[in-house]
Short mmCIF file of C-alpha atoms and ligand atoms in Angstrom, two decimals:
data_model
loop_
_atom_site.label_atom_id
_atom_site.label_comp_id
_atom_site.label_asym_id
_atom_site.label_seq_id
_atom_site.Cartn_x
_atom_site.Cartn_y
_atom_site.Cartn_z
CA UNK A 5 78.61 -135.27 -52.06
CA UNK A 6 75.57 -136.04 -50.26
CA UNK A 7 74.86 -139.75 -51.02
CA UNK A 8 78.39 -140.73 -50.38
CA UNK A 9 78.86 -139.27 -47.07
CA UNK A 10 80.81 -136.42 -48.04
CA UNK A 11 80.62 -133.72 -45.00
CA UNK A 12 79.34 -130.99 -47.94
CA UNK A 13 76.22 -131.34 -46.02
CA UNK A 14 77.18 -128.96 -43.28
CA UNK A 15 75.65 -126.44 -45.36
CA UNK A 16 72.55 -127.50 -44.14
CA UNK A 17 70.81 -128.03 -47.49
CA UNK A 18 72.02 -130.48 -50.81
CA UNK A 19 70.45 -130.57 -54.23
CA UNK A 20 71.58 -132.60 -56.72
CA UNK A 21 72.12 -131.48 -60.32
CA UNK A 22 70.89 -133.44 -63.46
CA UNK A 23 74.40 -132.85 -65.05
CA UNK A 24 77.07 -130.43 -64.37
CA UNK A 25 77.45 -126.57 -65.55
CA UNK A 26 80.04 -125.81 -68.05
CA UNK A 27 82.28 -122.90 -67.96
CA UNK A 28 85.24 -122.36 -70.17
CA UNK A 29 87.92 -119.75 -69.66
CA UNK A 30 89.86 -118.79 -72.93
CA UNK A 31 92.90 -116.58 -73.42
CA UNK A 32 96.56 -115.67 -74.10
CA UNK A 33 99.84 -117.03 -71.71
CA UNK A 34 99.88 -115.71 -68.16
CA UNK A 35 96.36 -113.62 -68.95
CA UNK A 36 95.43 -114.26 -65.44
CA UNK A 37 92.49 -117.33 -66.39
CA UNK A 38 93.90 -119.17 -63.51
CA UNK A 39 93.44 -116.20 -61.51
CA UNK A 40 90.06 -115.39 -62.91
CA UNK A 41 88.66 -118.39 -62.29
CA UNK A 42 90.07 -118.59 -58.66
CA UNK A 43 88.16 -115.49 -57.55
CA UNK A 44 85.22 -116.23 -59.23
CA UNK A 45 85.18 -119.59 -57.58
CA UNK A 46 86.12 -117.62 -54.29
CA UNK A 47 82.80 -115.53 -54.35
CA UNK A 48 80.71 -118.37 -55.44
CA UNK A 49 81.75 -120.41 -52.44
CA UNK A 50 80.81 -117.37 -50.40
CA UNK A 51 77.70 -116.44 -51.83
CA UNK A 52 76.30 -120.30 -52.29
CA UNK A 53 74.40 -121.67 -49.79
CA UNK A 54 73.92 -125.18 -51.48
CA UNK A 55 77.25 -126.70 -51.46
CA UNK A 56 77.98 -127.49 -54.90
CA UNK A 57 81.35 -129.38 -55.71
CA UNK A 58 83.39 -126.69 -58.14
CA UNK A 59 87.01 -127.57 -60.13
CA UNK A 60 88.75 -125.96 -62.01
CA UNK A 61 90.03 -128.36 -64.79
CA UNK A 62 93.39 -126.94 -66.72
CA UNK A 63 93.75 -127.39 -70.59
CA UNK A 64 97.81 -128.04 -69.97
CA UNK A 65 96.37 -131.68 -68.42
CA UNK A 66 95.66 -132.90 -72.09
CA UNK A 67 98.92 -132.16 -73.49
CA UNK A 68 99.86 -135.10 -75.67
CA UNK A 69 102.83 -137.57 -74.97
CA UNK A 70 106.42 -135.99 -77.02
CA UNK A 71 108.62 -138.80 -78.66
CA UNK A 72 112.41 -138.23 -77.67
CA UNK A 73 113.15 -136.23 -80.51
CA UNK A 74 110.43 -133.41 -79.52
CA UNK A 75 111.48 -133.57 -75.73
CA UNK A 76 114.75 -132.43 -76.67
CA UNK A 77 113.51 -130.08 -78.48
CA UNK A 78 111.18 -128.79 -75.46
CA UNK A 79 114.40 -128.58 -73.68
CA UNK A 80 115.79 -125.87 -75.58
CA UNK A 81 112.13 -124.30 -76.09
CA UNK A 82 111.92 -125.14 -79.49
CA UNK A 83 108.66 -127.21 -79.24
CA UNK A 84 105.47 -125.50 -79.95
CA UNK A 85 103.59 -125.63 -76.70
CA UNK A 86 101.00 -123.27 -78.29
CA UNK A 87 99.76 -125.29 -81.61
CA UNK A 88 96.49 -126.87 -81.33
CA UNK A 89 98.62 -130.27 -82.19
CA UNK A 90 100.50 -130.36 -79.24
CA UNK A 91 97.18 -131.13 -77.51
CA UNK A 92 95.71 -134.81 -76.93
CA UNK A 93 92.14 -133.20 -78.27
CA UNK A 94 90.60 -136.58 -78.56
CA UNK A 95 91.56 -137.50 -74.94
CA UNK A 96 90.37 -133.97 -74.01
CA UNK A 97 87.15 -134.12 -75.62
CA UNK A 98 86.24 -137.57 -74.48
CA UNK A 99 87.24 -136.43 -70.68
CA UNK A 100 84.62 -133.42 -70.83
CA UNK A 101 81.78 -135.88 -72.51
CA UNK A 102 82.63 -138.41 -69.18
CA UNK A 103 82.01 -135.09 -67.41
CA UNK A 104 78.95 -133.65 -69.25
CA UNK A 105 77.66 -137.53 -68.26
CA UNK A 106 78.81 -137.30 -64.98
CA UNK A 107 80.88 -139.96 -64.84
CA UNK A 108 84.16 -140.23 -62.71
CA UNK A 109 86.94 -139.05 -64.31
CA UNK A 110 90.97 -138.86 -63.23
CA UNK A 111 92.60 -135.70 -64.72
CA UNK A 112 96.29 -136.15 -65.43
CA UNK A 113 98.93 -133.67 -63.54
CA UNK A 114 100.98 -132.00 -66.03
CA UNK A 115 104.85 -131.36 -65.14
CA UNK A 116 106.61 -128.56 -66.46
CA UNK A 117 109.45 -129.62 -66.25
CA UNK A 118 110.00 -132.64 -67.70
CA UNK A 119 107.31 -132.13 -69.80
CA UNK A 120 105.27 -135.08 -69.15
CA UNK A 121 102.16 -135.82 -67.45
CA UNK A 122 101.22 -138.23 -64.38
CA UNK A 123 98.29 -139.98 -65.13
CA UNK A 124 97.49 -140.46 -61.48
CA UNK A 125 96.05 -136.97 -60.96
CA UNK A 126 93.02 -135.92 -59.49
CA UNK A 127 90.16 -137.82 -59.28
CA UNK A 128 86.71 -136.21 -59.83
CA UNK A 129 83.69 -137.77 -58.92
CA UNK A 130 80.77 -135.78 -60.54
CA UNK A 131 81.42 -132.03 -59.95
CA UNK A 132 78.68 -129.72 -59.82
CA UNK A 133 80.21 -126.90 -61.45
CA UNK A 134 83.51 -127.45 -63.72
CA UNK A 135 85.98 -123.91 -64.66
CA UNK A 136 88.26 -125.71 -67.88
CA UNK A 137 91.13 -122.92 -68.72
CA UNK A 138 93.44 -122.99 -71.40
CA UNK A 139 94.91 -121.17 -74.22
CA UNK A 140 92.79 -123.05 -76.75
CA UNK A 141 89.83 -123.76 -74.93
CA UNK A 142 87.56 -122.31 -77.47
CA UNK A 143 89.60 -123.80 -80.85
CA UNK A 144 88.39 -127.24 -80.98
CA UNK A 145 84.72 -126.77 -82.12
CA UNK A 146 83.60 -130.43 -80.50
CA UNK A 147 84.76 -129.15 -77.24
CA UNK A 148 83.87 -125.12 -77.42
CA UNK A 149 80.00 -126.80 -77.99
CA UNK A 150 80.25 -128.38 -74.68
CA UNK A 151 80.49 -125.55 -72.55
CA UNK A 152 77.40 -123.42 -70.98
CA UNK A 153 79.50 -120.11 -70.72
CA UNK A 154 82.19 -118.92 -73.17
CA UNK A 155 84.39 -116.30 -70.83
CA UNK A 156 88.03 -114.62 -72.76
CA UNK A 157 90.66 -112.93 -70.38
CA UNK A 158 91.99 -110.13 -72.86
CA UNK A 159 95.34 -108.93 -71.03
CA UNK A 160 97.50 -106.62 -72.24
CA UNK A 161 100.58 -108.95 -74.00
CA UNK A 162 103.70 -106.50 -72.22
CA UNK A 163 102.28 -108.01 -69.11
CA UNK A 164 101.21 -111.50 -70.07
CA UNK A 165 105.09 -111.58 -71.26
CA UNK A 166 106.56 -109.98 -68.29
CA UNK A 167 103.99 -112.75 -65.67
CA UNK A 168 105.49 -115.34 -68.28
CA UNK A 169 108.92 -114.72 -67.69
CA UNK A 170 108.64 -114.45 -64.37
CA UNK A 171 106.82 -117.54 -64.10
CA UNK A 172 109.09 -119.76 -66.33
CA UNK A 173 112.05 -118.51 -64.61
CA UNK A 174 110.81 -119.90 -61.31
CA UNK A 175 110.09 -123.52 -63.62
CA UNK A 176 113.92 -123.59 -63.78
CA UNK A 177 114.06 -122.20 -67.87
CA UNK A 178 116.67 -119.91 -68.26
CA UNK A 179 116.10 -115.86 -69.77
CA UNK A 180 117.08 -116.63 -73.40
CA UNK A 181 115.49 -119.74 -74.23
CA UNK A 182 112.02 -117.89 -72.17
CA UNK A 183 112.51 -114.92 -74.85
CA UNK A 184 113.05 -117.29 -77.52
CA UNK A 185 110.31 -119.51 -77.50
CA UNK A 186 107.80 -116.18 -76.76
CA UNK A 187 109.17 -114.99 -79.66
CA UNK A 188 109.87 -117.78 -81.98
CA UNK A 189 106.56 -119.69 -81.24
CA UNK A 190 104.16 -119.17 -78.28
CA UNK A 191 103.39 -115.28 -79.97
CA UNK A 192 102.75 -116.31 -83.34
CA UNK A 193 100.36 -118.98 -82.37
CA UNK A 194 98.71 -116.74 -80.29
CA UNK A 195 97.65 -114.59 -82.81
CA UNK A 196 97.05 -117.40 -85.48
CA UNK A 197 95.09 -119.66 -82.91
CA UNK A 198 94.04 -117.88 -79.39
CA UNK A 199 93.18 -114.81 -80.91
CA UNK A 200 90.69 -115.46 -83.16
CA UNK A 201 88.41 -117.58 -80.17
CA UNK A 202 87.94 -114.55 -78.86
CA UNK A 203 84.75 -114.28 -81.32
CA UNK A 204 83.37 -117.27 -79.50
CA UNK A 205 83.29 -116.05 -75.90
CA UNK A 206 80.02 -114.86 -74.17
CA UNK A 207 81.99 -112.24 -71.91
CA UNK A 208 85.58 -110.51 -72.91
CA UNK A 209 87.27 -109.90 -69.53
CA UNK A 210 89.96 -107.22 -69.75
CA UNK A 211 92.63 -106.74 -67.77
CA UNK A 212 92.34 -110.83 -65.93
CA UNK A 213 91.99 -110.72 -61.91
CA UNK A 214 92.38 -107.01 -61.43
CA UNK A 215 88.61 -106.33 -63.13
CA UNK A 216 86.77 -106.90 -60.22
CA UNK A 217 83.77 -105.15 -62.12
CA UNK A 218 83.49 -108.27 -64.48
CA UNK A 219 84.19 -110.75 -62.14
CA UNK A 220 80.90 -109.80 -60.08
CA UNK A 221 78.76 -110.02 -63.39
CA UNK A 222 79.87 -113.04 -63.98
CA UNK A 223 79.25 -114.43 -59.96
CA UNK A 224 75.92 -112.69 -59.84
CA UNK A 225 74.97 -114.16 -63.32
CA UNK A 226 76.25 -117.87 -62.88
CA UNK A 227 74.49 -117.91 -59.34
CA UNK A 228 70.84 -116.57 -61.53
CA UNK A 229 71.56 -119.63 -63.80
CA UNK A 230 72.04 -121.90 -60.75
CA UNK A 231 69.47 -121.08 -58.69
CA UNK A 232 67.81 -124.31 -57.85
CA UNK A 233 63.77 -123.05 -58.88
CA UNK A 234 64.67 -121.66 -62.40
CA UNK A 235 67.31 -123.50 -63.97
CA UNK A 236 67.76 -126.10 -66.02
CA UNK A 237 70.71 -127.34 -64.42
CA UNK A 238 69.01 -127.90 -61.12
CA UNK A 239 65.64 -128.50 -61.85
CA UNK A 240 62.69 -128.36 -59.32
CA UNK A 241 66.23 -129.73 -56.97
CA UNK A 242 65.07 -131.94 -54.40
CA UNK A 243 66.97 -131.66 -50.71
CA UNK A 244 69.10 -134.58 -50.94
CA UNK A 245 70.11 -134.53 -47.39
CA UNK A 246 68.32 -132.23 -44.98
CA UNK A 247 71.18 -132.08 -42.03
CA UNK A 248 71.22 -129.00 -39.57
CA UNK A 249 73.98 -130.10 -36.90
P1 ADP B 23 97.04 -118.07 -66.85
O1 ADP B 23 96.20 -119.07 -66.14
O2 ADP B 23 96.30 -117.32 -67.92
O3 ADP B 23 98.31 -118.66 -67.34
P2 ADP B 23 97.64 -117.05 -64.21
O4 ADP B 23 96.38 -116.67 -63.52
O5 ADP B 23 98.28 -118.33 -63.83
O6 ADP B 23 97.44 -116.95 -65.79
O7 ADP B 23 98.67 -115.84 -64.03
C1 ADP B 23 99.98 -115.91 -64.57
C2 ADP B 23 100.94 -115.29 -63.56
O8 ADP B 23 100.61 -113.92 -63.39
C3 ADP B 23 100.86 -115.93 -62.17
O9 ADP B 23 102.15 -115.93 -61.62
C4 ADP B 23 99.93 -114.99 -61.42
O10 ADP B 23 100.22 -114.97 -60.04
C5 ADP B 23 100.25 -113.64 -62.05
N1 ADP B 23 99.06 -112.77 -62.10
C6 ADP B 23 97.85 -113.08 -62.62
N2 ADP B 23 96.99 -112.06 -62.52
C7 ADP B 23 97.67 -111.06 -61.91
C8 ADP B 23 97.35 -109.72 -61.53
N3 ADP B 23 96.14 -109.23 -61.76
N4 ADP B 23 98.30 -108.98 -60.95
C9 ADP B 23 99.53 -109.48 -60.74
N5 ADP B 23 99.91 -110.72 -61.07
C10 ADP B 23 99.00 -111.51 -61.64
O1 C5P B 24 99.21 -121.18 -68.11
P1 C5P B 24 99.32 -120.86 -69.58
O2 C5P B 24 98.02 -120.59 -70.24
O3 C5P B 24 100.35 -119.82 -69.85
O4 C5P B 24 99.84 -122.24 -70.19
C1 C5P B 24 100.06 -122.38 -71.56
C2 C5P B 24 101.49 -122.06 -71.93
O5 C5P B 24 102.37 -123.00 -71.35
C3 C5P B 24 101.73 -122.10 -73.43
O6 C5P B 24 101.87 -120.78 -73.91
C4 C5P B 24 103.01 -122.93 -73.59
O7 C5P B 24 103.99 -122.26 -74.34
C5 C5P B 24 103.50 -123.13 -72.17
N1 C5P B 24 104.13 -124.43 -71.95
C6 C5P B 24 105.49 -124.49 -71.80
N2 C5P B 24 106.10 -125.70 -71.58
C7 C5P B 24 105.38 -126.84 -71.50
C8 C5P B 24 103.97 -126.79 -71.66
C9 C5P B 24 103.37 -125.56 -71.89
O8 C5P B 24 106.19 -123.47 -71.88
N3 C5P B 24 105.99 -127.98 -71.27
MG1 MG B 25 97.79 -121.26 -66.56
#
């Protein structure tokens, strides 16, 4: 950032928001919201002259601590993963208020594997823009009120499962127990919990990455709302640092 050195500046031109735009990403297993919000992220960079600090923050970071007798059940895939109470909400919520009040903030890294998170993480010092993706972004109502823009990836579940097992077979999980727990528990709670958020969302994306349609909307419509003149986010910005080498 500007007043801390950072070499952003080589854009030429830094303004400095009053507090920090809000986008969630919502949507069923291996739906592509990673993916989404990567290209969206990708054009904005590209299109965005003012050198704004974007993340992308991932819901799987506020999964909650599992006492011995649930990790060995998340060994054999028979912990549910996809029930709002396997989520820390109170953790997550009080993360995106430090956020919302741009306050530094360390984001936990969550392993797959074993399961369990490292608090060290990444640090964030005040981002400009923040992308937070998850299956249950839009369940908690505390935390779906926090967010500027609501956005849904609605992909097709043959390929969200096929993506899924693909993924999880490179995370070491073998065929049966990937079937199983799709099956058994991540399906079910995504019709019971994901699938009803969809109501909340401002845009429905179908089809994930591949709409590239939607995905320039959404660019062209976030950089309207960030344009420093008109928006509340950025208002009347001043040039923090004015550097042209
Ligand atoms: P989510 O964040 O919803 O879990 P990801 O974006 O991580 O979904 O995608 C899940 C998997 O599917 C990843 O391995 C990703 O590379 C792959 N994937 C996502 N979108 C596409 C696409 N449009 N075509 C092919 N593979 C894709
Ligand atoms: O990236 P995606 O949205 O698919 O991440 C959420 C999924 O990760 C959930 O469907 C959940 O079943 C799965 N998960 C898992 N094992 C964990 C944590 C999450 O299979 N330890
Ligand atoms: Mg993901």
């Amino acid at each position: 950032r500007a007043e801390t050195g950072n070499d952003q500046n080589t854009y030429g031109l830094m303004t400095r928001p009053n507090k920090p735009f809000m986008i969630g990403i919502g949507g069923g297993t291996a739906s592509g919201k990673s993916s989404v919000c990567a290209k969206i992220i990708d054009q904005l960079r590209y299109l965005d002259s003012n050198g704004r600090q974007v993340v992308i923050i991932s819901q799987d970071a506020f999964y909650r601590d599992l006492n011995e007798d649930e990790k060995k059940k998340a060994i054999k895939g028979e912990f549910n993963f996809d029930h709002p109470d396997a989520f820390d909400y109170k953790r997550m919520l009080q993360t995106m208020k430090d956020l919302t009040a741009s306050k530094p903030i360390m984001i936990p890294k969550y392993n797959y594997i074993s399961c369990t998170k490292e608090e060290n993480g990444v640090f964030l010092e005040q981002p400009d823009v923040i992308f937070v993706e998850g299956i249950l972004t839009f369940y908690f109502k505390e935390i779906r009120d926090l967010f500027h823009m609501k956005l849904f990836v609605d992909t097709d579940a043959d390929t969200r499962l096929a993506r899924r097992v693909n993924r999880d077979v490179l995370r070491g999980r073998d065929l049966e127990h990937i079937l199983n727990q799709y099956t058994s528990l991540v399906k079910p709670a995504f019709e019971e919990f994901c699938l009803p958020t969809k109501k909340y969302a401002d845009v429905i994306i179908p089809r994930g990455a591949d709409n590239t349609v939607a995905i320039e909307l959404i660019v062209q419509h976030i950089q309207e709302l960030l344009r420093p003149s008109k928006s509340e986010f950025f208002p009347d910005s001043k040039p923090l640092v004015i550097d042209y080498e």
